Amino acid sequence: MVTRDSIIFALDVGDLGSAVRWLDIIKGRVGYCKVGAELFVSIGPRIVQEVKGRGLKCFLDLKFHDIPNTVSGAVRSATRLGVDMMTVHVLGGLNMLSAAVESSREEARTLGVDPPLVVGVTVLTSLAGPELMQVGLTRSLEEHVGIMAGLAAKAGLDGIVCSPKDIRHVRSVLPSSCIVVTPGIRPAWSARGDQARVATPRGAIDAGADLLVIGRPIRDAPDPVKAIEAIVSEIEA
Ligand code: C5P
């Protein structure tokens, strides 16, 4: 069922003070908070405690992409931090993905906790047209995203991250147990910014998204609480 818990707030800020101010605004109103590279590199693991301490789930979006042994170690450390979900790049390959899944489950077993969700980034939404060619991706974007989703499922990942425009296609490739996490969400009343392939919250849910990553439509709103509540009404309708 889609509720306010299906919203992931993208905490794209660079310092502890701003992060904490936002956490106090969103707590109790959304399910997850997404911590990306900027904030994590700036203030470190403490941010995970700040998020969890407010009853929010923590989505650590560091998009691990390295040799299997290194990713395995990173995933293990993130599991020890107590994050609820994290990202890896599907382009890291089957061995890397399987190592990520295995180490998260193994570490969680050792700790006696539920394993965090490990989800795969298919293709960065910033990559398109000539840039795809430059990195050797000569297939159509849709075909490539489909192949990445299939690989994620084969490795046993819990789900994938993809643009709202790709959801219908990846749903045809993924087992129903896999979750689809979608950035590029733009309510009709918000600015598109640099996101090219966007959908409204309702549009993404109707296409089959489970979790919606939303940043600027909330962060840049004149009244962020009102913005969250408008999105909640839209998805729960
Ligand atoms: O502000 P906005 O709603 O566009 O934020 C979307 C968030 O999702 C950002 O943190 C961005 O880095 C992230 N993201 C994305 N596209 C991806 C993966 C993550 O926009 N493919």
Short mmCIF file of C-alpha atoms in Angstrom, two decimals, residues 4-5 23-31 54-56 228-229:
data_model
loop_
_atom_site.label_atom_id
_atom_site.label_comp_id
_atom_site.label_asym_id
_atom_site.label_seq_id
_atom_site.Cartn_x
_atom_site.Cartn_y
_atom_site.Cartn_z
CA ARG A 4 3.55 8.71 3.39
CA ASP A 5 6.03 5.96 4.34
CA LEU A 23 15.11 16.19 9.77
CA ASP A 24 13.01 18.02 12.36
CA ILE A 25 10.66 19.21 9.61
CA ILE A 26 10.18 15.84 7.90
CA LYS A 27 10.08 13.48 10.91
CA GLY A 28 6.75 11.71 11.19
CA ARG A 29 5.73 12.99 7.76
CA VAL A 30 7.72 10.73 5.40
CA GLY A 31 9.14 7.20 5.69
CA ARG A 54 13.97 10.73 14.70
CA GLY A 55 12.16 7.53 13.76
CA LEU A 56 12.99 7.86 10.06
CA ILE A 228 4.71 17.06 1.81
CA GLU A 229 1.03 16.93 2.76
#
